[in-house]
Coordinates of C-alpha atoms in Angstrom, one line a residue:
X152 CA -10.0 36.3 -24.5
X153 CA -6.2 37.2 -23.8
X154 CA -4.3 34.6 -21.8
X155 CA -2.3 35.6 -18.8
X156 CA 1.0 34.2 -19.5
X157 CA 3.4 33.7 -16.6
X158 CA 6.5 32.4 -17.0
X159 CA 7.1 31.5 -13.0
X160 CA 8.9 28.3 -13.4
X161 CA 10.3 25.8 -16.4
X162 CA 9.5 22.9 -14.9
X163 CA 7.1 21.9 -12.0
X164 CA 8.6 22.7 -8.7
X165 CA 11.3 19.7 -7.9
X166 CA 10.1 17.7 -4.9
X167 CA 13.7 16.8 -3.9
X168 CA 12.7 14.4 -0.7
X169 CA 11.7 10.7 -1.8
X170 CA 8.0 10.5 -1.3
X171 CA 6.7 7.2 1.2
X172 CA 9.5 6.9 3.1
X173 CA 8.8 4.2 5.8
X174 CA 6.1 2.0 6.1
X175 CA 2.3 2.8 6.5
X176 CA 3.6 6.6 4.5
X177 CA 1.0 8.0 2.1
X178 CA 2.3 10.7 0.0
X179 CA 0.8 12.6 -2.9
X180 CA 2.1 13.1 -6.0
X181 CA 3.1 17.0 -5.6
X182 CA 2.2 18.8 -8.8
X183 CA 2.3 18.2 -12.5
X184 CA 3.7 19.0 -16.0
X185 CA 1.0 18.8 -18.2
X186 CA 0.5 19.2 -22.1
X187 CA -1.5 18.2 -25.0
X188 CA -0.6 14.7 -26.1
X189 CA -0.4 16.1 -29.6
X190 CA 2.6 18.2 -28.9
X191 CA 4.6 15.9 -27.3
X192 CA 4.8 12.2 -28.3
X193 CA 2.1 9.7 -29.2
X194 CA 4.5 7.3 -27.3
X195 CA 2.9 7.9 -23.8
X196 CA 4.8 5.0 -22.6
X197 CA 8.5 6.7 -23.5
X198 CA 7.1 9.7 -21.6
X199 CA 6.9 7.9 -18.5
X200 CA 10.6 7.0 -18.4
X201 CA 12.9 9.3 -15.9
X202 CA 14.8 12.2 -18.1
X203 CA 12.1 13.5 -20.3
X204 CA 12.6 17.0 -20.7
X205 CA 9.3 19.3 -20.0
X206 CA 10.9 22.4 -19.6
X207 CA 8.1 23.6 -23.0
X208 CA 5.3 21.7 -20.7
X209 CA 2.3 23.3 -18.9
X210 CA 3.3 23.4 -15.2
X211 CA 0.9 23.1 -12.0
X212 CA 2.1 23.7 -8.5
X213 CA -0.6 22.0 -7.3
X214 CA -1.2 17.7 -6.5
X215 CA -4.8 18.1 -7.7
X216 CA -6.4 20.0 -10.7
X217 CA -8.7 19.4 -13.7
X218 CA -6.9 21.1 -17.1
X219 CA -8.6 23.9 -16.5
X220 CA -7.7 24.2 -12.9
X221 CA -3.9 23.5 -13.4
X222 CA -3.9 26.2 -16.1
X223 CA -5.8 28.5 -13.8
X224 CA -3.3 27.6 -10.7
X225 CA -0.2 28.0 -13.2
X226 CA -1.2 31.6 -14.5
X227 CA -2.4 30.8 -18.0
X228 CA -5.7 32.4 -17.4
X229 CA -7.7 34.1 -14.5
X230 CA -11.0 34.7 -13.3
X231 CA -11.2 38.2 -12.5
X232 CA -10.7 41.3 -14.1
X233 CA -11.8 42.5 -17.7
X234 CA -10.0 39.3 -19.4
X235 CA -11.2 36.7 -16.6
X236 CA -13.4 34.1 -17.2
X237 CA -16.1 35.4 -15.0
X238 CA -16.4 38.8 -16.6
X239 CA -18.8 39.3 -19.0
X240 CA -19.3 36.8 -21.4
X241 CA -15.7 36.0 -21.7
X242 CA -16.4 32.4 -20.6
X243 CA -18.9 32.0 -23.5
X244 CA -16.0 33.0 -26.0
X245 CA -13.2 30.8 -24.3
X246 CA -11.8 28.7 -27.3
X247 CA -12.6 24.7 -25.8
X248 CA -11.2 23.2 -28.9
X249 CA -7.9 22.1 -27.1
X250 CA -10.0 20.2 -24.6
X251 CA -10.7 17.9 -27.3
X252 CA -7.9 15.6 -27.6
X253 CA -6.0 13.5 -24.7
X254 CA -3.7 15.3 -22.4
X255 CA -1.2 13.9 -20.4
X256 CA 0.0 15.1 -16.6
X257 CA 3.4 14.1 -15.7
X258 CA 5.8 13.8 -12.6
X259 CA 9.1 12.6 -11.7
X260 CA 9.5 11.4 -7.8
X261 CA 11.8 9.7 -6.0
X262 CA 11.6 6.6 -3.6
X263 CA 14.0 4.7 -0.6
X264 CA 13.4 1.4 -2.6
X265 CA 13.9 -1.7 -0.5
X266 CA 13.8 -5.0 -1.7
X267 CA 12.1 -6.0 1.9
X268 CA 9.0 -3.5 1.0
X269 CA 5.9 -2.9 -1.0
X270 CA 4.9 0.2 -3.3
X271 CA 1.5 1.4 -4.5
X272 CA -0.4 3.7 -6.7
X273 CA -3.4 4.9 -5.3
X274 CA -6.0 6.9 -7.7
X275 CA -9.0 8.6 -6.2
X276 CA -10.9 10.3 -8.7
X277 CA -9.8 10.8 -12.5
X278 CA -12.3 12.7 -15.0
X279 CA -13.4 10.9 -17.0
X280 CA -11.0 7.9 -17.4
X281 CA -7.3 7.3 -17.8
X282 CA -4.1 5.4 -18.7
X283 CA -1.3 5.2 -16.2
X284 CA 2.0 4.6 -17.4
X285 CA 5.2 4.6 -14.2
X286 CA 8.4 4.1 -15.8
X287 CA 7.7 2.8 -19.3
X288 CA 5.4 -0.1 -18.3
X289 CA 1.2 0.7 -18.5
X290 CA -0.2 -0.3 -14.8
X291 CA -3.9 0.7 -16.0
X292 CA -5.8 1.1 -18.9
X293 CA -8.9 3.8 -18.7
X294 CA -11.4 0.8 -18.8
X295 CA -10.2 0.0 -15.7
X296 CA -9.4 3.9 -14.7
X297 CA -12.9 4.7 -15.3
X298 CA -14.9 7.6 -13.5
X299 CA -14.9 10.6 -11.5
X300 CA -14.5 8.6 -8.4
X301 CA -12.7 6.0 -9.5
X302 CA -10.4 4.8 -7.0
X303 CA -7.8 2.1 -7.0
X304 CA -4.8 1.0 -5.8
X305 CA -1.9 -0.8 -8.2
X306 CA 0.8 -2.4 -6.7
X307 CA 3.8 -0.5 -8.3
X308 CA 6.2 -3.1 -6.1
X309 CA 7.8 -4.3 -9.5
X310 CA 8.6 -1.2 -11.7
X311 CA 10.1 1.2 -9.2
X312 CA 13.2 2.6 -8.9
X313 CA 14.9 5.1 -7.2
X314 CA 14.2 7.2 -9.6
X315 CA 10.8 7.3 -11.4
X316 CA 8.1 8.8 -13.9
X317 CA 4.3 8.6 -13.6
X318 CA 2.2 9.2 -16.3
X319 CA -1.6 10.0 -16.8
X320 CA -3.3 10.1 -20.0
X321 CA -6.3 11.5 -19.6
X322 CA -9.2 11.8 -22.0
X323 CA -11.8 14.3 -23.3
X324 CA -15.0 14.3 -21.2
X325 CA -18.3 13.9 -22.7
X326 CA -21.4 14.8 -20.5
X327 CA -23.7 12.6 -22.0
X328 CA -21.2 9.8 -22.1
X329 CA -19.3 9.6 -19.2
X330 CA -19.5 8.9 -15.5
X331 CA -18.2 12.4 -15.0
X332 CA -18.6 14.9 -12.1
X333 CA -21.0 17.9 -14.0
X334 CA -23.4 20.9 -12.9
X335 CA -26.2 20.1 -14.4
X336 CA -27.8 23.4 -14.8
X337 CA -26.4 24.8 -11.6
X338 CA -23.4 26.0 -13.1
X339 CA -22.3 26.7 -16.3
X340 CA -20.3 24.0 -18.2
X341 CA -16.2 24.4 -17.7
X342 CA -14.6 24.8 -20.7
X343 CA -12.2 21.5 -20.2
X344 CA -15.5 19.3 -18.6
X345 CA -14.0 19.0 -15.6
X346 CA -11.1 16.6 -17.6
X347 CA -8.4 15.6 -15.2
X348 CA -6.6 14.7 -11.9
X349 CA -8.9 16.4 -9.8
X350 CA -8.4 14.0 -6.3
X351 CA -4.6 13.5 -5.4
X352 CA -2.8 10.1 -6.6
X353 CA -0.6 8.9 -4.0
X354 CA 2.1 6.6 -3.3
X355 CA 2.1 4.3 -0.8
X356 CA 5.1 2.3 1.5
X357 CA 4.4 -1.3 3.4
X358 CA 5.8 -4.4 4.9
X359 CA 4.8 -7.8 4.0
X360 CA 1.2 -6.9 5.4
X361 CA -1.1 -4.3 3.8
X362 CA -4.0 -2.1 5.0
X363 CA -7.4 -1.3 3.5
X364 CA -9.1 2.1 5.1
X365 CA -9.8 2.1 8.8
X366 CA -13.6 2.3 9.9
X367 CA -15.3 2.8 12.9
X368 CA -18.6 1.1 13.8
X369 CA -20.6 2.3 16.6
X370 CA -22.9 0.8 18.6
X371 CA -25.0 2.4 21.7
X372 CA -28.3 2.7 24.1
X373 CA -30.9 4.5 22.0
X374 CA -32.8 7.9 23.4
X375 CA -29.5 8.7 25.5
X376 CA -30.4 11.7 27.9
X377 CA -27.2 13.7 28.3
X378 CA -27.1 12.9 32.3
X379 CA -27.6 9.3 32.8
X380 CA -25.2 6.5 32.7
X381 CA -24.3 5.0 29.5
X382 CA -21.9 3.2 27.6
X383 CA -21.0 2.6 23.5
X384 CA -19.4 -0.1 21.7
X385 CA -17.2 0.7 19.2
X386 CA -15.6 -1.5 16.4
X387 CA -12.1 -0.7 14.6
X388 CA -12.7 -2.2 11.3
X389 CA -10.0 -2.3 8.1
X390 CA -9.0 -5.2 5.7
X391 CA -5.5 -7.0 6.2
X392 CA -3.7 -8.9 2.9
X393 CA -0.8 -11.0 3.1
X394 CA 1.5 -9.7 0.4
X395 CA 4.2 -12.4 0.6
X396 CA 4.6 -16.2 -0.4
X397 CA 4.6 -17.4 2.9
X398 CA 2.3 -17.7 6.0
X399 CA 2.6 -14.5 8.6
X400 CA 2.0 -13.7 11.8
X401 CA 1.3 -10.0 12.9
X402 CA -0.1 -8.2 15.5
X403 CA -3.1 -5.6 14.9
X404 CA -2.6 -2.5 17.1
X405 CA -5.3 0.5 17.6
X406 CA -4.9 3.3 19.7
X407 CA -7.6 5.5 21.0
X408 CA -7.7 9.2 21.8
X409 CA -10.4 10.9 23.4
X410 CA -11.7 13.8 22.3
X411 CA -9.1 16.5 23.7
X412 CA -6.4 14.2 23.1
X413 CA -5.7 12.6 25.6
X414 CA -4.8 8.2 25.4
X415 CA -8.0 6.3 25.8
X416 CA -7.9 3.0 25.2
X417 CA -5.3 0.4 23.7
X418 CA -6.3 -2.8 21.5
X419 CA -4.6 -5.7 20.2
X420 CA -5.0 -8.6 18.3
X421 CA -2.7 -10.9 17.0
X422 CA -3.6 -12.8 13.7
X423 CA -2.4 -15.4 11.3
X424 CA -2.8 -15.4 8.0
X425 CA -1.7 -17.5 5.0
X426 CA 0.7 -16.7 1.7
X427 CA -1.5 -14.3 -0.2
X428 CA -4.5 -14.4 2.0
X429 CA -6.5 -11.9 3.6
X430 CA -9.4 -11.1 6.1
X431 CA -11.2 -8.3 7.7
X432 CA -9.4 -7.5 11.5
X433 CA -11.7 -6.3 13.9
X434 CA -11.2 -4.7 17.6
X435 CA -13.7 -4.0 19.8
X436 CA -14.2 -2.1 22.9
X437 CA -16.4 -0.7 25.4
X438 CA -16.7 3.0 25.9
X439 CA -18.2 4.1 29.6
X440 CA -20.3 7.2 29.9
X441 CA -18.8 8.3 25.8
X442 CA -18.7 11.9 25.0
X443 CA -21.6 11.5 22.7
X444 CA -22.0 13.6 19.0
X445 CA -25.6 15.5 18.6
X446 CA -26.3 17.8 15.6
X447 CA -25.6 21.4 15.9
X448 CA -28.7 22.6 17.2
X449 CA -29.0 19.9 19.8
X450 CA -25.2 20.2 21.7
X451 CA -21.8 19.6 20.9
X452 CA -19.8 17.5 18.2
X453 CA -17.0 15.4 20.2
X454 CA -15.2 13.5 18.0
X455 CA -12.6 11.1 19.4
X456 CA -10.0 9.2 17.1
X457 CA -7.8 6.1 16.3
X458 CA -4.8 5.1 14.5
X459 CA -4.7 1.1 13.5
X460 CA -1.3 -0.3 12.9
X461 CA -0.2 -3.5 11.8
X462 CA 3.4 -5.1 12.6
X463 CA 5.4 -7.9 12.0
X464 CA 7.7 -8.8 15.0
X465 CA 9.1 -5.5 16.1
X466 CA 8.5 -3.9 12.5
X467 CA 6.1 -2.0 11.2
X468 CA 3.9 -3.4 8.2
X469 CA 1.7 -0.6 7.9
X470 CA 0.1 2.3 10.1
X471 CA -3.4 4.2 9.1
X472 CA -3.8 7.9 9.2
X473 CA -5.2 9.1 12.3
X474 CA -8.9 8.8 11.6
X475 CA -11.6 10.8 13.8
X476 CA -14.7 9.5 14.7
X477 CA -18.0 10.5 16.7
X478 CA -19.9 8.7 18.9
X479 CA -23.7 8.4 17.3
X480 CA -26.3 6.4 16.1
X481 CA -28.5 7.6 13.1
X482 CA -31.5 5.3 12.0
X483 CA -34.4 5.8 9.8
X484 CA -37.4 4.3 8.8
X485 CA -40.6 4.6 7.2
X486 CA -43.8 6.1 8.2
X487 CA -47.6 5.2 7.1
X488 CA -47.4 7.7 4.5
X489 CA -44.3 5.9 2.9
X490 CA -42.2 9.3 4.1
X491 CA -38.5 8.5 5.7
X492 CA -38.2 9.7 9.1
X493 CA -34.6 9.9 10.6
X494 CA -33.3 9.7 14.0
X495 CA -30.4 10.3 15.6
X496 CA -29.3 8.9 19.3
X497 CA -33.0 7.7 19.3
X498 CA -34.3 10.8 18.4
X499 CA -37.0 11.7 15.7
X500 CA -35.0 14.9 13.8
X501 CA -36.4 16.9 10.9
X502 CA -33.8 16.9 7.8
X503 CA -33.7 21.1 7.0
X504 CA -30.8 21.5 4.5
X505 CA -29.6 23.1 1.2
X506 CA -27.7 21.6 -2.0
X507 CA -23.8 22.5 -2.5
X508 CA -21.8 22.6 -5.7
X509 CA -18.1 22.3 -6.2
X510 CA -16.4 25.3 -7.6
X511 CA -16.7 25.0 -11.2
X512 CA -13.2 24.1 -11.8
X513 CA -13.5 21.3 -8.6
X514 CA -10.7 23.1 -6.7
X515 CA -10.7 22.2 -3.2
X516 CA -10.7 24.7 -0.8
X517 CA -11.0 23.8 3.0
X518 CA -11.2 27.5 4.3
X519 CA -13.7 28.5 1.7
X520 CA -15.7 25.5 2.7
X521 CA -16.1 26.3 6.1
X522 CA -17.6 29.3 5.8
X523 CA -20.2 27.5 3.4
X524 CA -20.6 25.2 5.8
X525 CA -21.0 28.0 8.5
X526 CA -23.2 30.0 6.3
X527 CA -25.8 26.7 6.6
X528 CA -25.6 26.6 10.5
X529 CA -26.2 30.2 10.7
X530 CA -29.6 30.0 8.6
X531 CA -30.8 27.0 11.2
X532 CA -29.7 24.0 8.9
X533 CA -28.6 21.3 9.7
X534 CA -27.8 19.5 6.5
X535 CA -25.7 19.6 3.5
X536 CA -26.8 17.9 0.3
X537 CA -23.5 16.9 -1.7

């Protein structure tokens, strides 16, 4: 099959602004040079030093693709037309064999060091496992980098610079070997196995206080009737770890929205912890007469939201995305017949739903999505199987 070659770019596009910028910011890496490990250096440490030249790399303009999707998002091949991969039997004749050596993506970002603040490498899902190398020095091994959605966060606070180099070694995907995400017969294999960065990597600013993700437990009156007086409790949830040598006080801060926006609610909590410790920080609150979430056949979705922050006197340790949340309560149980019945808000609901699929090459769109996901509330579903 002839590969369309476009030469758009000799490197990656340059992100010029320093990535995490204050504390509690979450950036991803941006996009990637990428290449065969065997054309470049079998030193994948010396690759992750600032100043390598990748002008002759692979480039993706993208922060998240599997080989195949970086080379499909860079212009190497394409999927329609007579030389696509989805004409004919072209993807049947694709040539596989340079999936099956280790590749390596590569980017060069810049931070606002500080020697009062923390830095860390997030993963969130690497097919099938990796090495990670960030300015010479290997922060991960693909023992511990193992799996599709492996995710971890490595504190970076040590190695970097203003200036600085992340590398990911990634290697071949077997099907039969590795926790790897695959189509089982609902798709056709992808020539690279789905091989890659296909969920961002981020980087991540804090103060001396650092926080896990924020959840939302709910708790309300069962078989609520849409007109009668009721009230929910809620519970902001999220791990707090002392990164410093010493004790710390700090005050846990989370801020509630309503629905259409507007300020609900307030909560605070101040806490002490010890050098190195950590602990799980709660808030709770009482919600009166909630705007509560049914399924789409039964009324509307109302979701409200919160944003947790943790400070340090009048500074900011770290400050969580805003994270929506409905109001709810689903239960199940089983029957006589040893079936699983599900309720939600009290109510007995049957499960009607269809499987989904990633597109073969696990690019993420969010417009394409929704009209799947629109596609399964027009046919009377009510359920997506993932």
């Amino acid at each position: 099959m002839t590969a369309f070659l476009t030469f758009l770019f000799l490197t990656a596009a340059i992100y010029d602004k320093p990535l995490a910028t204050w504390p509690g910011k979450q950036d991803a890496i941006p996009n990637w040079d990428f290449q065969q490990l065997c054309k470049v250096s079998k030193n994948t440490a010396a690759l992750s030093e600032p100043g390598v030249d990748t002008s002759s790399w692979h480039h993706a303009p993208v922060s998240r693709c599997t080989l195949m999707g970086c080379l499909l998002a860079e212009g190497t091949y394409a999927t329609d037309g007579p030389d696509g991969l989805w004409y004919s039997d072209n993807l049947d004749r694709f040539d596989q064999s340079p999936f099956t050596t280790p590749w390596v993506y590569r980017n060069q970002f810049r931070l606002s060091t500080s020697p009062k603040r923390h830095y860390f490498l997030q993963t969130n899902g690497i097919t099938p496992a990796a090495d990670l190398f960030l300015n010479g020095k290997q922060i991960a091994d693909n023992i511990t980098q193992s799996g599709s959605y492996g995710g971890h966060t490595y504190d970076i606070t040590a190695l970097v610079r203003k200036e600085n180099a992340l590398v990911v070694k990634v290697f071949p995907t077997n099907y039969q070997k590795h926790l790897a995400v695959g189509f089982v017969d609902w798709n056709p294999y992808p020539p690279d196995n789905g091989t890659g960065v296909w969920r961002d990597i981020t980087i991540k600013q804090t103060g001396d206080v650092f926080m896990g993700p924020v959840s939302v437990l709910v708790d309300m009156d069962i078989h609520m009737e849409k007109n009668t007086n009721r009230r929910a409790n809620i519970t902001v949830r999220a791990q707090a770890r002392n990164l410093s040598k010493r004790p710390v006080k700090f005050i846990a801060k989370a801020e509630i929205k309503t629905p259409d926006g507007k300020h609900l609610k307030t909560l605070t909590k101040t806490i002490r912890l010890g050098a190195k410790d950590s602990t799980t920080v709660e808030l709770p609150a009482k919600i009166q007469d909630p705007q509560v979430w049914w399924p789409a056949a039964w009324g509307e979705q109302p979701l409200y939201s919160v944003q947790l922050s943790y400070s340090i006197g009048h500074d900011t340790s770290d400050v969580s995305p805003r994270t929506s949340f409905g109001i709810r309560t689903v239960s199940s149980e089983l029957n006589t017949h040893n079936d699983t019945l599900f309720k939600v808000n009290g109510y007995s609901i049957q499960i009607r739903g269809g499987g989904y699929t990633s597109d073969m090459f696990l690019r993420w769109d969010p417009q394409y999505f929704g009209y799947v996901a629109r596609y399964v509330l027009d046919m009377g579903m009510n359920t997506i199987r993932l």
